[in-house]
Short mmCIF file of C-alpha atoms and ligand atoms in Angstrom, two decimals:
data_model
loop_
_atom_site.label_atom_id
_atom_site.label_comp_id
_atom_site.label_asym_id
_atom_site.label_seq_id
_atom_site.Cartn_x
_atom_site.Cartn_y
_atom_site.Cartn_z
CA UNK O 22 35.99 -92.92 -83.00
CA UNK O 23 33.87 -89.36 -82.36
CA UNK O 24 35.72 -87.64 -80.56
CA UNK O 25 34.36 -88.08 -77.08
CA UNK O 26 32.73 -84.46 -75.84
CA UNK O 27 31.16 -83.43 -72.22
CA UNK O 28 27.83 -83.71 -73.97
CA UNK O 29 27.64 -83.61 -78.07
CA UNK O 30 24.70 -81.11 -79.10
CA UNK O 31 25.67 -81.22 -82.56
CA UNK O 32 24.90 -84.88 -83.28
CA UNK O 33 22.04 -84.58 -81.64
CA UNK O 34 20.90 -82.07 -83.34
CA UNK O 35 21.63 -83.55 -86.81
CA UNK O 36 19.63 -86.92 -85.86
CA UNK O 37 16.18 -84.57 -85.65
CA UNK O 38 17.61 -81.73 -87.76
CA UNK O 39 14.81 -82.20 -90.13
CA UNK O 40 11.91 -81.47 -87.83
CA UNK O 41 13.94 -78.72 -85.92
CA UNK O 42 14.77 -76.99 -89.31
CA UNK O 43 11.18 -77.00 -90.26
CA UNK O 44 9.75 -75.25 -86.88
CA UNK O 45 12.58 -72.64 -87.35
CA UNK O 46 11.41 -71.87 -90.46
CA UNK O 47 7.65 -71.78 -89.67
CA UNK O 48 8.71 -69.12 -86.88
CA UNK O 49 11.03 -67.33 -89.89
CA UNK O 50 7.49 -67.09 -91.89
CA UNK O 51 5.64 -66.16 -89.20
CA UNK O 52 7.71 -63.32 -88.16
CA UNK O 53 6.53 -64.13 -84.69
CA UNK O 54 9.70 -63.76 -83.40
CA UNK O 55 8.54 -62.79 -79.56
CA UNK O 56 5.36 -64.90 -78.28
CA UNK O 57 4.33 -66.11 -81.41
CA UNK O 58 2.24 -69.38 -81.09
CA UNK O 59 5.39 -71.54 -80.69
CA UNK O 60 6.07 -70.13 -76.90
CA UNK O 61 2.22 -70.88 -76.69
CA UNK O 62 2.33 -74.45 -77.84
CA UNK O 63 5.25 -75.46 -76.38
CA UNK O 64 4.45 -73.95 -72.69
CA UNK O 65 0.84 -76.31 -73.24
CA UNK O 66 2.79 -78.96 -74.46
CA UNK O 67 5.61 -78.67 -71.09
CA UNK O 68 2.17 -78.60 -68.99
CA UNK O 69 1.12 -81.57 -70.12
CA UNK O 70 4.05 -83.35 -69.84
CA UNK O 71 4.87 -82.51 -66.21
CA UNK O 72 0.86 -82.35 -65.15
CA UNK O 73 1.36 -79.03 -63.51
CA UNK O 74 -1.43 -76.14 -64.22
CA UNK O 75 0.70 -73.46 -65.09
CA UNK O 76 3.68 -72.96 -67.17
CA UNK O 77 5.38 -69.20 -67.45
CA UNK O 78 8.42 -69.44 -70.02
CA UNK O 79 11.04 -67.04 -69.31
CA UNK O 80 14.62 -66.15 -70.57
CA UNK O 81 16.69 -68.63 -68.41
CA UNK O 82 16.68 -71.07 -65.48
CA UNK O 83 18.30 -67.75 -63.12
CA UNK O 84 15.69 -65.60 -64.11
CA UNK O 85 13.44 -68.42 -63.27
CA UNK O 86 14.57 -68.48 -60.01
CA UNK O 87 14.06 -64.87 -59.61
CA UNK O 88 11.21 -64.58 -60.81
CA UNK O 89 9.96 -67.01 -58.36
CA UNK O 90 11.40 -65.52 -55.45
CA UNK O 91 10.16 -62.16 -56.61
CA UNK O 92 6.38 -63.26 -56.58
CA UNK O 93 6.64 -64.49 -53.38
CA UNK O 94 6.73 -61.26 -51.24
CA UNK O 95 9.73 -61.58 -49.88
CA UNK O 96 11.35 -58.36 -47.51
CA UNK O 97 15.52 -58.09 -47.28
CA UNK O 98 17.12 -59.96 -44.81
CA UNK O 99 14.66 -62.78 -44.91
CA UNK O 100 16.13 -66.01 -44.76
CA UNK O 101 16.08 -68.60 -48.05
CA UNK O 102 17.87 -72.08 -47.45
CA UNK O 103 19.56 -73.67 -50.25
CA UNK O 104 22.15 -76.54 -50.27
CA UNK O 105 25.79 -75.43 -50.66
CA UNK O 106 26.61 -77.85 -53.19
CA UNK O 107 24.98 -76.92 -56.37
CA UNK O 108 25.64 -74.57 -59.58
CA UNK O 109 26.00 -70.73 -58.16
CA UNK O 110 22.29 -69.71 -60.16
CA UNK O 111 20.36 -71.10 -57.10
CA UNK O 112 22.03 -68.92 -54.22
CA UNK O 113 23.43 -65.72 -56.17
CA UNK O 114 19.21 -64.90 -56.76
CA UNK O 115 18.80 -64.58 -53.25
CA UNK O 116 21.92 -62.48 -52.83
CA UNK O 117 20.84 -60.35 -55.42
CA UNK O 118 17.22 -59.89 -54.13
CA UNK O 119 18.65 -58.87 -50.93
CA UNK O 120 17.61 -61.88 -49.33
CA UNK O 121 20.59 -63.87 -46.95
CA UNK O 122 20.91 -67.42 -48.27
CA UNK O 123 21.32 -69.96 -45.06
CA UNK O 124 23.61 -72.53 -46.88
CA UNK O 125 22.61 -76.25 -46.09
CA UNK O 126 24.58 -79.74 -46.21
CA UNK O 127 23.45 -82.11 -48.85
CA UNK O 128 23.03 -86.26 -48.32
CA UNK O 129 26.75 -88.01 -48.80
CA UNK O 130 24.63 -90.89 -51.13
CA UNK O 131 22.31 -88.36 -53.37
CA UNK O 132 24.23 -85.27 -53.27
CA UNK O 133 20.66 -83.61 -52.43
CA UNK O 134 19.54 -81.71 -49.57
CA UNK O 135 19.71 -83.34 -45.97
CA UNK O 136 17.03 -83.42 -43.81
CA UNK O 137 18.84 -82.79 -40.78
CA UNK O 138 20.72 -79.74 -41.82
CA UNK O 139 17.42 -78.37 -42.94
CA UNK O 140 15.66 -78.95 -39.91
CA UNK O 141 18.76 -76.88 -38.21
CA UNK O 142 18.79 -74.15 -40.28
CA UNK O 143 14.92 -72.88 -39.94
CA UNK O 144 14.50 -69.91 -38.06
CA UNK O 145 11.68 -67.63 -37.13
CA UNK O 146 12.71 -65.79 -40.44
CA UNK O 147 12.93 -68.67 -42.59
CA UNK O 148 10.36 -67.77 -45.88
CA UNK O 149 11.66 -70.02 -48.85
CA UNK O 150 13.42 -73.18 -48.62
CA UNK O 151 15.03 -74.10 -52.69
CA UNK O 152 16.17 -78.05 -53.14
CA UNK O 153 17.84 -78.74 -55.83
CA UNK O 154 17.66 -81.92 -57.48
CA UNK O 155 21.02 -81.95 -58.25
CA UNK O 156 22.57 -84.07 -61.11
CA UNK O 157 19.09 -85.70 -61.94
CA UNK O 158 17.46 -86.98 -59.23
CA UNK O 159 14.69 -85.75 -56.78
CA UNK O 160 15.47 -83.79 -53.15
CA UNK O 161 13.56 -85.66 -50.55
CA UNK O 162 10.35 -83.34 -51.61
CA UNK O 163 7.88 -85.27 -49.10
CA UNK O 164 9.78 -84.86 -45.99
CA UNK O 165 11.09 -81.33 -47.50
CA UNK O 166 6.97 -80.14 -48.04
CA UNK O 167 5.97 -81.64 -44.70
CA UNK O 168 8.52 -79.44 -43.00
CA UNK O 169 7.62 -76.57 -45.42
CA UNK O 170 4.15 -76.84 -44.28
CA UNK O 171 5.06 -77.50 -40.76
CA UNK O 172 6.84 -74.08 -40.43
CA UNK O 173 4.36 -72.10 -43.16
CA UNK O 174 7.46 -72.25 -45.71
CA UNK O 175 7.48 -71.72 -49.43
CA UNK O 176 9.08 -74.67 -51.53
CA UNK O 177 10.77 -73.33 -54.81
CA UNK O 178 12.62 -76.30 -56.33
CA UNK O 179 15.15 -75.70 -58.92
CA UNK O 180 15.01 -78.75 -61.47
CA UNK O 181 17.00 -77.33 -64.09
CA UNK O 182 19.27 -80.51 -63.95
CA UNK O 183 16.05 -83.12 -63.81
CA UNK O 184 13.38 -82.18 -66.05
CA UNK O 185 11.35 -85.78 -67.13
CA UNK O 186 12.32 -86.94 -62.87
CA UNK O 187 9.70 -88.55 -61.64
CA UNK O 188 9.05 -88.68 -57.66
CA UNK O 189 7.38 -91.21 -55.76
CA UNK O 190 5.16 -90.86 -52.65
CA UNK O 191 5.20 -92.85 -49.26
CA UNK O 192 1.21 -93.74 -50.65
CA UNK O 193 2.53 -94.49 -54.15
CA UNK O 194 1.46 -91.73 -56.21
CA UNK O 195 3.92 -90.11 -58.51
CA UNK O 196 4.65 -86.43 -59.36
CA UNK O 197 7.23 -84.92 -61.75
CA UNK O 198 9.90 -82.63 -60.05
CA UNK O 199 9.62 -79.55 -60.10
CA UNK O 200 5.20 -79.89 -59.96
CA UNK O 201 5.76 -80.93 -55.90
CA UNK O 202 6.66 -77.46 -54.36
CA UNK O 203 4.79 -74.32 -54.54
CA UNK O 204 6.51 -73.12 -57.64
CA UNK O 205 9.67 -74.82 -60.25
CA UNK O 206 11.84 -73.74 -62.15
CA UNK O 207 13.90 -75.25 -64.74
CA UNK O 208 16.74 -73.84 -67.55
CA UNK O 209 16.78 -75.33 -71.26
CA UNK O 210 20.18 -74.38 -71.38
CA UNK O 211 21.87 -76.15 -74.15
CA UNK O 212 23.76 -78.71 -72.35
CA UNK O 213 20.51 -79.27 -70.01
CA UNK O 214 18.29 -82.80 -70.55
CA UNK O 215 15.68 -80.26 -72.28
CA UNK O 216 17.86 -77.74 -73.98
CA UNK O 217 17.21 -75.25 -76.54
CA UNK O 218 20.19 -73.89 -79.04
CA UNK O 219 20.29 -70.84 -76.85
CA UNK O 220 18.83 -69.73 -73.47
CA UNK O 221 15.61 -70.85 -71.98
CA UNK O 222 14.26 -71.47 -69.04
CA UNK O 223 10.10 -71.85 -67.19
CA UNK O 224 8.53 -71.49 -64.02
CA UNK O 225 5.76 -74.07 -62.90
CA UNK O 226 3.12 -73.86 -60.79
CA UNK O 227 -0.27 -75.35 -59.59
CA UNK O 228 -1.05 -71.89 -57.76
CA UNK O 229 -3.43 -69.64 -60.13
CA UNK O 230 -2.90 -66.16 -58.54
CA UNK O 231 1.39 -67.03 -57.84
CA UNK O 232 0.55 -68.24 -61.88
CA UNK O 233 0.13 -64.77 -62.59
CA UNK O 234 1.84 -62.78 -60.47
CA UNK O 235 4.94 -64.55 -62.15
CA UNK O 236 4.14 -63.47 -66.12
CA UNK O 237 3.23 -60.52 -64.97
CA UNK O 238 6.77 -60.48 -63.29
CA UNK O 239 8.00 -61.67 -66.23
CA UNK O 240 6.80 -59.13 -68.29
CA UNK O 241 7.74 -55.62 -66.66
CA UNK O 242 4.94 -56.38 -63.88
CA UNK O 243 2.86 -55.27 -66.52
CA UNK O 244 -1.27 -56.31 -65.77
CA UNK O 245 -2.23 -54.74 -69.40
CA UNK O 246 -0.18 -53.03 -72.00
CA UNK O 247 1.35 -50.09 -70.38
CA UNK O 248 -0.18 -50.50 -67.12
CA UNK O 249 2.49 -51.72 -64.66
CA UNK O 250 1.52 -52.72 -60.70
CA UNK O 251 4.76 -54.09 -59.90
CA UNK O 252 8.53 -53.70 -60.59
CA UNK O 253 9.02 -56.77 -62.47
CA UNK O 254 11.47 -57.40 -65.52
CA UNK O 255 11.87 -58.43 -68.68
CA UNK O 256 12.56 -62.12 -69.42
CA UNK O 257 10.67 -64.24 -72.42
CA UNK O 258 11.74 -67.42 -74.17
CA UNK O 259 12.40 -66.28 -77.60
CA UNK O 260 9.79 -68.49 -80.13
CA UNK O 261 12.72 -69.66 -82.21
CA UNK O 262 13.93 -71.23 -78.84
CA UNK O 263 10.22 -72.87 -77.89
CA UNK O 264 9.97 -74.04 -81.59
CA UNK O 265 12.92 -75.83 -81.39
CA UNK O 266 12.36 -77.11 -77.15
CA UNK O 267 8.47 -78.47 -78.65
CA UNK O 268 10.52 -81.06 -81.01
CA UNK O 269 13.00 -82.07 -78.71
CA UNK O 270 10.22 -82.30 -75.79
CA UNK O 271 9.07 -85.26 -78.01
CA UNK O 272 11.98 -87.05 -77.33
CA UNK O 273 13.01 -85.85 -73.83
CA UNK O 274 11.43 -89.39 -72.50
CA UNK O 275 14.00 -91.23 -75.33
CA UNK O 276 17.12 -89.18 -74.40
CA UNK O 277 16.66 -89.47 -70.12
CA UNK O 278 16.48 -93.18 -71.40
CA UNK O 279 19.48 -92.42 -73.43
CA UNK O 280 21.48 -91.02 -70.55
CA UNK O 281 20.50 -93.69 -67.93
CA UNK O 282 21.77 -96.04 -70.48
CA UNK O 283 25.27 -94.91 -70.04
CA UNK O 284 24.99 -94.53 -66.14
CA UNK O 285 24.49 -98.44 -65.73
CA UNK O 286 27.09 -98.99 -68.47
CA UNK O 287 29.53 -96.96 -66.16
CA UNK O 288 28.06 -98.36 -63.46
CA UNK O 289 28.76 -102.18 -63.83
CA UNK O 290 32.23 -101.04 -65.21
CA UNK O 291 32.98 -99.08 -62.18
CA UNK O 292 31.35 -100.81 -59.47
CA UNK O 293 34.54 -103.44 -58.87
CA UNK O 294 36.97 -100.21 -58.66
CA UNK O 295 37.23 -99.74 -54.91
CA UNK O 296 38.76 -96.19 -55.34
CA UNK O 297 35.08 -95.05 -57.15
CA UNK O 298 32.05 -94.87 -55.15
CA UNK O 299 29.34 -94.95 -58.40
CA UNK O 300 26.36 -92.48 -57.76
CA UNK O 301 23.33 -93.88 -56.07
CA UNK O 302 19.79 -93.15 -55.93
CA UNK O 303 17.15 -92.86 -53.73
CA UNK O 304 14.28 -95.14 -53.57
CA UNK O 305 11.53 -92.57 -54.16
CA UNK O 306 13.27 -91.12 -57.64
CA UNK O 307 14.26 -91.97 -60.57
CA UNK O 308 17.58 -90.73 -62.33
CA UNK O 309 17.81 -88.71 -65.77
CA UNK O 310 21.62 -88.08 -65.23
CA UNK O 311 21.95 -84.91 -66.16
CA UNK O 312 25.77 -85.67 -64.76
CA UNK O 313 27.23 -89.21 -64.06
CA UNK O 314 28.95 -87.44 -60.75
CA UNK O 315 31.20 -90.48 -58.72
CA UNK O 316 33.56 -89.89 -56.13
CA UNK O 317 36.74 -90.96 -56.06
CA UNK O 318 38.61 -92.23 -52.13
CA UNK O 319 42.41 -92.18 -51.76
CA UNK O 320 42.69 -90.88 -55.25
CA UNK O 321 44.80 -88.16 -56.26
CA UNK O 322 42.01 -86.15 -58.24
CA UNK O 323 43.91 -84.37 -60.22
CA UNK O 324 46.50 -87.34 -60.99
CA UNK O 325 43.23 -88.87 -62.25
CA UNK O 326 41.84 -86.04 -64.43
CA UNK O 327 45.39 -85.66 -65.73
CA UNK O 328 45.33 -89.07 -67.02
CA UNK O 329 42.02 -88.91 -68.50
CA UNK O 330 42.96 -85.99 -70.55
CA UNK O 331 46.22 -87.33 -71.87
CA UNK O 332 43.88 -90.01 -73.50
CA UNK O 333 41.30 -86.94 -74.68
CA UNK O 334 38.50 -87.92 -71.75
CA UNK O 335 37.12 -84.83 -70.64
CA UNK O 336 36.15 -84.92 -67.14
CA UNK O 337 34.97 -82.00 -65.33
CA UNK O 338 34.06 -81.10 -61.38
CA UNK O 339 30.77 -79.79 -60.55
CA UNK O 340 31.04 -78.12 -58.85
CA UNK O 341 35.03 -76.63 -57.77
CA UNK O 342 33.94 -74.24 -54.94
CA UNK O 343 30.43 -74.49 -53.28
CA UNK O 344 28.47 -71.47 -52.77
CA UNK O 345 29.64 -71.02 -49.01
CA UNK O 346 33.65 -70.45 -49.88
CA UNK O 347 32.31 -68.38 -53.13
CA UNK O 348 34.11 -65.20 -52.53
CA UNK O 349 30.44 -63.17 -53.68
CA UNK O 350 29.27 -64.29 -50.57
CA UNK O 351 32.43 -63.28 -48.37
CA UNK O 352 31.48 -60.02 -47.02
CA UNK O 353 27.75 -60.62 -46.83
CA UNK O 354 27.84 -63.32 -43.84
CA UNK O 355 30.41 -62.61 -41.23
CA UNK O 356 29.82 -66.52 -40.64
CA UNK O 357 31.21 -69.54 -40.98
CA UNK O 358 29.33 -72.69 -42.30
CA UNK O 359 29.70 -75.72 -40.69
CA UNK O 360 29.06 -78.33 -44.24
CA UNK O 361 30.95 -81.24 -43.60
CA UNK O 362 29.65 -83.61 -46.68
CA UNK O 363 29.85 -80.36 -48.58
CA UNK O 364 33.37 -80.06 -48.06
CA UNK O 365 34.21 -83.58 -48.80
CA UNK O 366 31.91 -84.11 -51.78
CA UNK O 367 33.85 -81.24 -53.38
CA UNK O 368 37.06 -82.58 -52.83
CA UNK O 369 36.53 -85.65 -54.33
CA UNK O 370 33.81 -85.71 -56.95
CA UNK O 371 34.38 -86.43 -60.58
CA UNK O 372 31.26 -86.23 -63.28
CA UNK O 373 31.94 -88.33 -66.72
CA UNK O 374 31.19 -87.29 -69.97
CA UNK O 375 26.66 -88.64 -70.53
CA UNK O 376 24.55 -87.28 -72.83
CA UNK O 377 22.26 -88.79 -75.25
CA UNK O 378 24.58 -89.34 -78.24
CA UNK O 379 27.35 -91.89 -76.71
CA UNK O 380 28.27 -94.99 -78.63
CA UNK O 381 29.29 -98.28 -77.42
CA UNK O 382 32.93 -97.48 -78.96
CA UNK O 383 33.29 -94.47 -77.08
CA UNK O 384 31.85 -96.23 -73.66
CA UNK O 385 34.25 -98.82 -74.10
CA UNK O 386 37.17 -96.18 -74.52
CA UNK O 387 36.38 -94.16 -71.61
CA UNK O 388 35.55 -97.40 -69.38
CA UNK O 389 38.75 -98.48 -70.23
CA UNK O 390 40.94 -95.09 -69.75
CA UNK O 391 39.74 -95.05 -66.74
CA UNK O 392 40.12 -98.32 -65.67
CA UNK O 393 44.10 -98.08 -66.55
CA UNK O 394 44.38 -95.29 -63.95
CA UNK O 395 43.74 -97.81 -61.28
CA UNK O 396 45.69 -100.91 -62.67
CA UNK O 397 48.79 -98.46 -62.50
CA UNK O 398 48.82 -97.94 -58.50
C1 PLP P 419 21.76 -74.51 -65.17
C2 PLP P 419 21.30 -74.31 -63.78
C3 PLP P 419 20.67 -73.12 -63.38
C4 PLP P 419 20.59 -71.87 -64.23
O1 PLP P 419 20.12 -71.99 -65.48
P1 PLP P 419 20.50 -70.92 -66.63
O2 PLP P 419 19.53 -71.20 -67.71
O3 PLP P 419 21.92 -71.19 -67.01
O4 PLP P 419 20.33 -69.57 -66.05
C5 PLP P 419 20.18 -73.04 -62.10
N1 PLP P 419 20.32 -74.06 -61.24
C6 PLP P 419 20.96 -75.20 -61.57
C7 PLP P 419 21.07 -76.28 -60.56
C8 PLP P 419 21.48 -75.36 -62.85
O5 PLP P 419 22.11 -76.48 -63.16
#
């Protein structure tokens, strides 16, 4: 058997590493090493996928977020809500910005943000509100944009862990995450659904003038060569990087398919194991399972990801501490967060090993290691 990995970029690589070799060396000969015409084709290409007007590559999904927030106006001390429970990237941009992130609970079914706790946490200096459609699926964007508008509220959404999500309206039409708020942003980190073999990351909007107030951010706040109107910084996707995301955007439809393959496979294993609640979706997403994240009741957790590794399972926790107990933040509020699902959800999640290159042998392995844990007790 493979040995069974968190997610396996190298086989994936090697089953398109004929196409991906190619476009490297087309950028090699074309010595177009920064914005050459691959940055250009594949930011058209990532436009037409998602149907969204603009797409501004940058260097990663962080500066993505940044870069966002930094078009957007923002003065210090104004207030940006993010859920607690997410990777750090989302709330340590508003830190660094000078902005105070207002920490909201997420939904104990879709690990997303809750409405409730949203509602709660606007205040009169409320500018930016950031869901995160965490693991693969969609935030609640309708009821998130009605409140948005409601309140005169910018919506960035961070969808570096759905790219290809599609969300569905109360009047049935259908938008890709990260095209619903006023601006995305995603990360084509390697290990992401859409990942280069380095760092990457793009900003999305339908808004012409945000559109380029954010390359121009991206580029030193620069408005013509030399000339620069704003303090911006410096953060491009490198062409080798867009060479390679254009080939694998090809088959980005094929490997969410590939990933929500072994979610159901878990899934059916898992669902007659009382201890494991499987992940659930919402009606108005779909899933590209950027993590299979369960949660395990009356388990020892670390009993159980002992016993996975002595059979070589890697398991892993996303995330350990949530941005509200993240010591960066200690000083900063002189407050206490009350995040009840937050606080459980960490204590008791568990994300499998999915990605797009699993085999029925190693399915059957893992289904099984895990399975022994519970036959033991
Ligand atoms: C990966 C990730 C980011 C940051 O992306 P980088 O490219 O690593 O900077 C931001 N938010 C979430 C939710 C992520 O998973």
């Amino acid at each position: 058997m493979r040995k069974i990995q968190m997610v396996d970029t190298k086989t994936q690589y090697l089953a398109i590493k004929n196409e991906v070799d190619a476009a490297i060396e087309e950028v090699l000969d074309s010595a177009a090493y920064i914005n050459g015409k691959a940055v250009k084709d594949f930011t058209q290409h990532l436009a037409t996928y998602l149907k969204v007007d603009h797409v501004i590559p940058c260097a990663n999904g962080t500066d993505a977020l940044q870069i966002a927030m930094m078009a957007l106006d923002l003065q210090p001390g104004d207030e940006i809500i993010t859920p607690s429970f997410t990777y750090i990237a989302t709330t340590e941009v508003v830190a660094l910005l000078q902005l105070k992130p207002v920490f909201v609970d997420v939904d104990p079914i879709t690990y997303c943000m809750d409405i409730e706790s949203l509602q709660k946490a606007i205040t009169p200096k409320t500018k930016v509100i950031v869901p995160v459609h965490l693991y693969g699926q969609a935030a609640p964007m309708e009821e998130i944009m009605a409140i948005a508008k409601q309140h005169n509220i910018y919506v960035i959404e961070d969808n570096a862990q759905a790219i290809g999500c599609d969300y569905t309206f109360s009047d049935g039409t259908k938008k890709k995450t990260g095209t619903i708020g006023h601006i995305g942003a995603t990360s084509f980190y390697p290990s992401k659904n859409l990942g280069a073999f380095g760092d990457g990351g793009a900003i999305f909007t339908n808004d012409k003038s945000l559109a380029t107030k954010m390359a121009m951010i991206a580029n030193h706040g620069q408005s013509q060569r030399y000339y620069h109107d704003v303090v911006g910084c410096n953060s491009r996707l490198d062409s080798i990087q867009a060479a390679i995301l254009n080939i694998k955007l090809a088959h980005l439809n094929e490997y969410n398919q590939a990933r929500q393959k072994v979610a159901s496979y878990y899934n059916n294993a898992f669902s007659s194991i009382n201890e494991i609640v499987i992940p659930a979706k919402a009606n108005y997403t779909t899933h590209v399972f950027h993590q299979y994240t369960m949660q395990l009741k009356g388990v020892d957790r670390d009993a159980f990801i002992a016993h996975l590794n002595s059979k070589e399972i890697p398991c892993m926790i996303y995330y350990p501490v949530p941005g509200h107990l993240q010591k960066m933040f200690g000083n900063q509020n002189n407050q206490t967060w009350d995040l009840p699902v937050t606080d459980t959800l960490t204590a008791c999640v568990c994300s499998l090993p999915i990605h797009t290159e699993m085999d029925e042998e190693q399915l059957t392995y893992i289904v099984e290691g895990v399975a022994t844990f519970f036959k033991k007790d």
